[in-house]
XYZ file of C-alpha atoms in Angstrom:
400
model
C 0.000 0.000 0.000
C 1.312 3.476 -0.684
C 3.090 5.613 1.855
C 4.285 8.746 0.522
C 4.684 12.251 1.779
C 3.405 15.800 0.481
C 6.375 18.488 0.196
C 4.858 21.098 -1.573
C 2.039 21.792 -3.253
C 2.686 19.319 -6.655
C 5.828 17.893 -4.993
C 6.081 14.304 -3.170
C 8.604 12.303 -1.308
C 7.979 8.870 -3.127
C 10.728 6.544 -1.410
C 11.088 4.059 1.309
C 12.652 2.838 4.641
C 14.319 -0.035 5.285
C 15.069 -1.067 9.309
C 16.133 -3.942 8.766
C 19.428 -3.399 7.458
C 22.827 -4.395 9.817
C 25.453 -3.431 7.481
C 25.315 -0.522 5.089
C 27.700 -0.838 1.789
C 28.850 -4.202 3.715
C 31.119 -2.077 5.305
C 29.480 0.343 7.863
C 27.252 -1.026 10.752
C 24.019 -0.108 10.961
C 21.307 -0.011 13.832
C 19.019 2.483 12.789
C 17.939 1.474 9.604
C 18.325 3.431 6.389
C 16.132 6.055 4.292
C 15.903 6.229 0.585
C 14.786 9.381 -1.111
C 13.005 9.330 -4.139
C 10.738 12.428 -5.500
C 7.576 12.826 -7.391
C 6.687 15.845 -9.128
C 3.096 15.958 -10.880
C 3.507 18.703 -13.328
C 2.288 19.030 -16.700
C 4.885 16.755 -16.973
C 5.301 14.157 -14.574
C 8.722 13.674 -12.893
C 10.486 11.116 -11.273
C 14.009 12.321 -9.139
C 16.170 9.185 -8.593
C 14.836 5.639 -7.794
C 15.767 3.575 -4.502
C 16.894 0.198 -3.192
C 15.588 -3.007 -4.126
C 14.785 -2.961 -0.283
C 12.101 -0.675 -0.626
C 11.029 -0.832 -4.161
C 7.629 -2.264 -3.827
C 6.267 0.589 -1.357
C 8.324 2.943 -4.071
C 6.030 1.202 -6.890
C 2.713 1.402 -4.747
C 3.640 5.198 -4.216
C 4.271 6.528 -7.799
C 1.230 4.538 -9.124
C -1.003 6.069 -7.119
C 0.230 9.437 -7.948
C 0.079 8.931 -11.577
C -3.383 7.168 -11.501
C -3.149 6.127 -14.840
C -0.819 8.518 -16.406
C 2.233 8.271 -18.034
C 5.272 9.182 -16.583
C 7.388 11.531 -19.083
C 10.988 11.928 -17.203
C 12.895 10.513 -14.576
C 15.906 12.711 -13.493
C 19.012 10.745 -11.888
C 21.058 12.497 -10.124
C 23.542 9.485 -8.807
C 23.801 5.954 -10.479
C 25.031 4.034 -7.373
C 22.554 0.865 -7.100
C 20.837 2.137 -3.404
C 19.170 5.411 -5.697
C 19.153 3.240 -9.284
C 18.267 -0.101 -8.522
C 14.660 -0.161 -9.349
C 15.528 2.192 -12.240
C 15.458 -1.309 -14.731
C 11.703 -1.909 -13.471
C 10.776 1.391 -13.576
C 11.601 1.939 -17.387
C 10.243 -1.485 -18.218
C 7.315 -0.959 -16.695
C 7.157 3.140 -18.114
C 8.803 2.613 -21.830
C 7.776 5.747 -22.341
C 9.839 7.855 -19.980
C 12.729 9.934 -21.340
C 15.970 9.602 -18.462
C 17.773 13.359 -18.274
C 21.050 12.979 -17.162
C 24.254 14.186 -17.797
C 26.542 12.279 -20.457
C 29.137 11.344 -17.215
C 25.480 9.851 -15.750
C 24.881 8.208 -18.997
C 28.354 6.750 -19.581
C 28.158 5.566 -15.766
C 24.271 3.787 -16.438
C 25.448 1.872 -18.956
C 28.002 -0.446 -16.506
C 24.005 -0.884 -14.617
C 21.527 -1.336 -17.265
C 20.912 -4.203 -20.204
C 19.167 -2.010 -22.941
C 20.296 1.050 -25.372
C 20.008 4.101 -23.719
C 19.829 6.097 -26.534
C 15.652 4.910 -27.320
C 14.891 7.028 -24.255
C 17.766 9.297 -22.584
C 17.521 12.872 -22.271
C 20.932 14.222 -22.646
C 21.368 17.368 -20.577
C 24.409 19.367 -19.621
C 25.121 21.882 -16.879
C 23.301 25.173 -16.575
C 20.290 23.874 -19.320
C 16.994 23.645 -18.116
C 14.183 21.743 -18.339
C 10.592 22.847 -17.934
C 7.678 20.960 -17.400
C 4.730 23.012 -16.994
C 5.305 25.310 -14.045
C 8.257 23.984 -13.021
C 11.993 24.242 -14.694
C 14.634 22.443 -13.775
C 18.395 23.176 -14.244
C 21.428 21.027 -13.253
C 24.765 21.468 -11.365
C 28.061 19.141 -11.756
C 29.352 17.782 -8.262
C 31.435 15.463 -9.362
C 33.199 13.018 -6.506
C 30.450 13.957 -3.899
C 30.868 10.941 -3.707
C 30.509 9.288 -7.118
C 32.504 10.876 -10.195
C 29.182 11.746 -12.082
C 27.298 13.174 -9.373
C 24.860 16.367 -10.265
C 22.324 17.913 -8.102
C 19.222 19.089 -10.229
C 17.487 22.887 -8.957
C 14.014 23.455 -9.389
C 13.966 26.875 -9.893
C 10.492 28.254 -9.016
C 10.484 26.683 -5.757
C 14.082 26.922 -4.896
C 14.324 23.564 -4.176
C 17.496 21.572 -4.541
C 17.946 17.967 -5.217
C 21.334 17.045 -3.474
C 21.776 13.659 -4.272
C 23.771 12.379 -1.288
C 25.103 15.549 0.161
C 22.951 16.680 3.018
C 22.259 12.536 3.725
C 22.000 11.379 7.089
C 22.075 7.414 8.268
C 18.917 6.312 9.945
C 15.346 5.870 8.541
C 12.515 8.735 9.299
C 10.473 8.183 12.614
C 6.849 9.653 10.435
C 8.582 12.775 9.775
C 10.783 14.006 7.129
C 11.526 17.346 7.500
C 14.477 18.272 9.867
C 13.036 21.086 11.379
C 10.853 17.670 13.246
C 13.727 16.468 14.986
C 16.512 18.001 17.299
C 19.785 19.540 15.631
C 22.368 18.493 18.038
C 20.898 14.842 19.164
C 19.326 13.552 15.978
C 20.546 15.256 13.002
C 24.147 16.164 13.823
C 25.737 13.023 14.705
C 23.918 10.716 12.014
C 25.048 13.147 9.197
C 28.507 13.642 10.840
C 28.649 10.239 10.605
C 27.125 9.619 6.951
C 29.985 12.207 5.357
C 32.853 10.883 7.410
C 32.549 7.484 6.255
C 30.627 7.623 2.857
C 32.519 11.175 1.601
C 34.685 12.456 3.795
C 37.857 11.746 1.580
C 36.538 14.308 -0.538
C 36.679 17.409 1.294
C 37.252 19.531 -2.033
C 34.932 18.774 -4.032
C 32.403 18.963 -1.078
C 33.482 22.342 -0.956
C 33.277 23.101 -4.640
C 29.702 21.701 -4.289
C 28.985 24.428 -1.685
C 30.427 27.434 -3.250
C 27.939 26.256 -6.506
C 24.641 25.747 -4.050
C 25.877 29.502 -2.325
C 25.103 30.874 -5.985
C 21.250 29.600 -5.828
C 18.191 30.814 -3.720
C 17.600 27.706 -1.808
C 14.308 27.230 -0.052
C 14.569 23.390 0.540
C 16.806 20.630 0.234
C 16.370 17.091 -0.829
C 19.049 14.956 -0.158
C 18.549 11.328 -1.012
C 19.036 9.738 2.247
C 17.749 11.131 5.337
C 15.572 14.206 6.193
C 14.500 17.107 3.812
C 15.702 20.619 4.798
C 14.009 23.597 4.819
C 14.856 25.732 7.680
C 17.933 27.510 9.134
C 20.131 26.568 6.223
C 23.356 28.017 7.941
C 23.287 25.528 10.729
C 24.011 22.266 8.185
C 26.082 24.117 6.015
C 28.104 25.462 8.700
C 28.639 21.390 9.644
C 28.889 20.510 6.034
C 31.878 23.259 5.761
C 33.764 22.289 8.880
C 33.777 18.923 7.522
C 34.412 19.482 3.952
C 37.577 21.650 5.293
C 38.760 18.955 7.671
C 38.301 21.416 10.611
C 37.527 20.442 14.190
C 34.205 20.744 15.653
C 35.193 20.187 19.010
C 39.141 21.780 20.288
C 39.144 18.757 22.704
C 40.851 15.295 22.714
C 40.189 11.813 21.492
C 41.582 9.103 22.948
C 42.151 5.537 20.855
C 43.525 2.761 22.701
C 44.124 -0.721 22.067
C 45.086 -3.221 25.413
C 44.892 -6.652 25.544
C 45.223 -6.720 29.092
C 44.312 -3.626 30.374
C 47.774 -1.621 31.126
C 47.744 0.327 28.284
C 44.280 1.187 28.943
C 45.763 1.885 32.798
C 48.357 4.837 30.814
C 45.610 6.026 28.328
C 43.098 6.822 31.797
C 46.329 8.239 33.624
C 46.381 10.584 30.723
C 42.522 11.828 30.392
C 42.392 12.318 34.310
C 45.653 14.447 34.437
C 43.684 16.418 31.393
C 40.675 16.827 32.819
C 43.185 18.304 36.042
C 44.039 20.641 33.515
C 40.397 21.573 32.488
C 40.244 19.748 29.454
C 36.238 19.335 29.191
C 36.061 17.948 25.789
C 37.259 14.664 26.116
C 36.328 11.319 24.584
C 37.971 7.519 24.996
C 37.083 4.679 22.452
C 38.583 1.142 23.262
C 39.219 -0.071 19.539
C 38.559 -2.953 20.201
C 35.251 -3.121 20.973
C 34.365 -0.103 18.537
C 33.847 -0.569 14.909
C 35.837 1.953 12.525
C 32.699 3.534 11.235
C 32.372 4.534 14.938
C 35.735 5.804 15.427
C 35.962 7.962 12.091
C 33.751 10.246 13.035
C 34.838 11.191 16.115
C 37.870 11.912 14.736
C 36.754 14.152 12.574
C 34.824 15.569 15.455
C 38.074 16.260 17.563
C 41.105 18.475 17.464
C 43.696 16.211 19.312
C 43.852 12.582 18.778
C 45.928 10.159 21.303
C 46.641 7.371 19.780
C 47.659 4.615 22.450
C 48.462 1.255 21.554
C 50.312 -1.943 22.470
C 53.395 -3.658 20.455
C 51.503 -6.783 18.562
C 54.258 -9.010 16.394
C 56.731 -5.563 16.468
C 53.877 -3.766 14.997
C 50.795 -1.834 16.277
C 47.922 -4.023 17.555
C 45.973 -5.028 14.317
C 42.720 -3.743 15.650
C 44.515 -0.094 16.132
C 46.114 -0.743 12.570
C 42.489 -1.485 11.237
C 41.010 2.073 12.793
C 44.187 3.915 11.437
C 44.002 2.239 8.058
C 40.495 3.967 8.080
C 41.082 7.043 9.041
C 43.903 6.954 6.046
C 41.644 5.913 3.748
C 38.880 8.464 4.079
C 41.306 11.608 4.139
C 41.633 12.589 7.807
C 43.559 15.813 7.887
C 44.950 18.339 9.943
C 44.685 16.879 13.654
C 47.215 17.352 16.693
C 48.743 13.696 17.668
C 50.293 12.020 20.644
C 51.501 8.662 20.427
C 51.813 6.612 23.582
C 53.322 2.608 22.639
C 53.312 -0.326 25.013
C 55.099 -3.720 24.787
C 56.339 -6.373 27.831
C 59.758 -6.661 26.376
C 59.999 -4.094 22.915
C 57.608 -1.601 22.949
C 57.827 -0.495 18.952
C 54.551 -0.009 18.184
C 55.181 4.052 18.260
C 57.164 4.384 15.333
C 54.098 2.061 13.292
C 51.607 4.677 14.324
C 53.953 7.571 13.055
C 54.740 6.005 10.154
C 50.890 6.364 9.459
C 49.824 9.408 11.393
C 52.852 10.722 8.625
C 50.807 10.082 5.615
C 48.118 11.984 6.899
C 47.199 15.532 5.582
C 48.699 18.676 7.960
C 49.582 16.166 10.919
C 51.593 18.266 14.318
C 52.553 15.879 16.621
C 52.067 17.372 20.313
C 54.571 16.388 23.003
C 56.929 13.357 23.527
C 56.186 9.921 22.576
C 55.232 7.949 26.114
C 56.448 4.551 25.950
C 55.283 1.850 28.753
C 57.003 -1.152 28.842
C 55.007 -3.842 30.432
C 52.898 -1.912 33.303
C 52.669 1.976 33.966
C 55.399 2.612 36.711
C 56.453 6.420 37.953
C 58.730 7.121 35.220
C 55.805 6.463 32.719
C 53.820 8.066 34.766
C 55.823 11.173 34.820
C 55.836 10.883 30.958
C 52.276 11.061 30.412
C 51.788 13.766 33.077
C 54.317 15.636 30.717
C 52.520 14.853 27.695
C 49.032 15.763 29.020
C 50.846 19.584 29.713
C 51.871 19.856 26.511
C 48.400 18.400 25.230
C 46.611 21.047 27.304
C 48.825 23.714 26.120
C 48.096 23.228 22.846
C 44.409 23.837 23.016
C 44.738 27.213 24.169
């Protein structure tokens, strides 16, 4: 049975939500479920904007008959090819042969690794700044290439001012009834979930992200549709003033995150020395994630979050411990940049670990190291001690 939303006046959220789902992109762990954005537009011409997941495809199909009772559907717009906003695109068509897909020829080039037919019996080729108009509305279309896919556009309907973001603006989590952010609290719900989202599905792309800003800066925005998550259409500068610290690799919070890895609990004993001889020092902002037991797609984000990172860790076959190596390899991968580091290493007879962390922490972007390297060598004993008192001073220091 349909399920769909009313946006505007001739404008519909058509899409689905799936709770079900454990593991996004079998990669990132999920526990509160996932929303795909789709959007309906019943103009003189009737619009489709991206399709969804196979996951949710049959309330997707329920929703967009209804709205067309009957009709034909004359375009659908896609935006991003990846298979959680294209999969049902195949269906769709078949079942709508007379639909015309406007893309871009990146788009088109990019559908054709997806689809089994000739796209050239019913694509649309558009490029950027040409516009489409269907009736009252018009439609134009801005490049944002590797945000996150290399053929991304967002399409802006101008007489509404409403922008179709593809996955910027996304958020993890399905919608609790409503969609519109404004429903839901800034700080609790919204921040963290899309803090979350663009660390681990785009934050290696912090350029482009911000080349995709300047472009949305030069269009009268009323509403934004991204394709996962909640629709925005209220106090703009708040998400864009997240989306910009993030897209710049600058640090939400001037506070310290603490990784550790411990088999047996003394380098966790060093790591707790260190965030109570901080908090002495009025360090407020403080945060301590046993690797371990945390997932990657956990840590990255707080990483981001941070301004200092302490990376503790014991000596595992005269290299870091592997689950430390696997939340460094990470934070490699997706472009972490510009954070303060202190390295504390561990071993019962050679404690070497240290120089593996560095050896990482090097390859990242605008890296300072803060203080000494701290080096425990079986348990914490007063002249370790001493050593991390030192290092939380200089740590302290440098978040004046």
């Amino acid at each position: 049975m349909y399920c769909y939303t009313k946006i505007q006046e001739d404008m519909y959220w058509i899409g689905g939500n799936d709770r079900k789902l454990s593991m996004f992109e079998g990669a990132i762990p999920m526990t509160e479920g996932m929303a795909y954005n789709s959007y309906f537009i019943d103009d003189e011409k009737t619009v489709v904007l991206d399709t969804v997941d196979d996951s949710v495809v049959r309330v997707f199909d329920d929703n967009l008959d209804h709205l067309l009772n009957g009709r034909g559907l004359d375009y659908i717009i896609i935006n991003h090819v990846e298979p959680d906003h294209s999969a049902s695109l195949c269906e769709l068509v078949r079942r709508h042969p007379e639909t015309k897909i406007v893309a871009t020829s990146k788009i088109k080039n990019m559908l054709k690794n997806y689809v089994s037919w000739n796209l050239d019996d019913n694509f649309l080729q558009v490029e950027e700044g040409e516009e489409l108009s269907t009736g009252k509305h018009v439609f134009t279309f801005v490049n944002t290439p590797m945000v996150h896919w290399p053929e991304v556009m967002m399409t802006y309907e101008k007489t509404t001012g409403t922008l179709f973001s593809a996955d910027a603006f996304g958020i993890f989590g399905a919608h609790d009834g409503n969609i519109f952010a404004d429903c839901y609290d800034f700080d609790r719900d919204w921040l963290p979930a899309a803090r979350r989202y663009y660390t681990t599905i785009v934050g290696k792309f912090g350029k482009f992200t911000m080349g995709a800003l300047k472009k949305a800066s030069g269009l009268d925005i009323k509403m934004i549709c991204p394709l996962h998550g909640y629709i925005i259409r209220k106090d703009f500068e708040k998400y864009l003033a997240a989306y910009t610290a993030w897209g710049t690799y600058t640090a939400e919070e001037q506070g310290v995150l603490v990784l550790y890895a411990s088999p047996y609990g003394n380098t966790k004993n060093g790591a707790e020395i260190l965030a109570n001889e901080l908090a002495a020092k009025g360090v407020d902002k403080m945060k301590l994630i046993d690797v371990s037991h945390t997932d990657p797609m956990y840590i990255l984000p707080e990483v981001f979050r941070f301004s200092n990172l302490v990376i503790a860790t014991t000596t595992y076959n005269g290299d870091m411990f592997i689950k430390m190596e696997e939340a460094l390899t990470e934070l490699r991968s997706m472009g972490v940049s510009n954070k303060k580091v202190s390295i504390i290493q561990s071993g019962s007879w050679a404690p070497t670990a240290g120089k593996k962390v560095q050896e990482m922490t090097d390859q990242l972007t605008g890296t300072e190291y803060v203080g000494d390297m701290v080096t425990i060598k079986g348990t914490v004993k007063e002249d370790s001690r001493e050593a991390l008192v030192a290092l939380a001073d200089a740590i302290a220091e440098s978040l004046k």
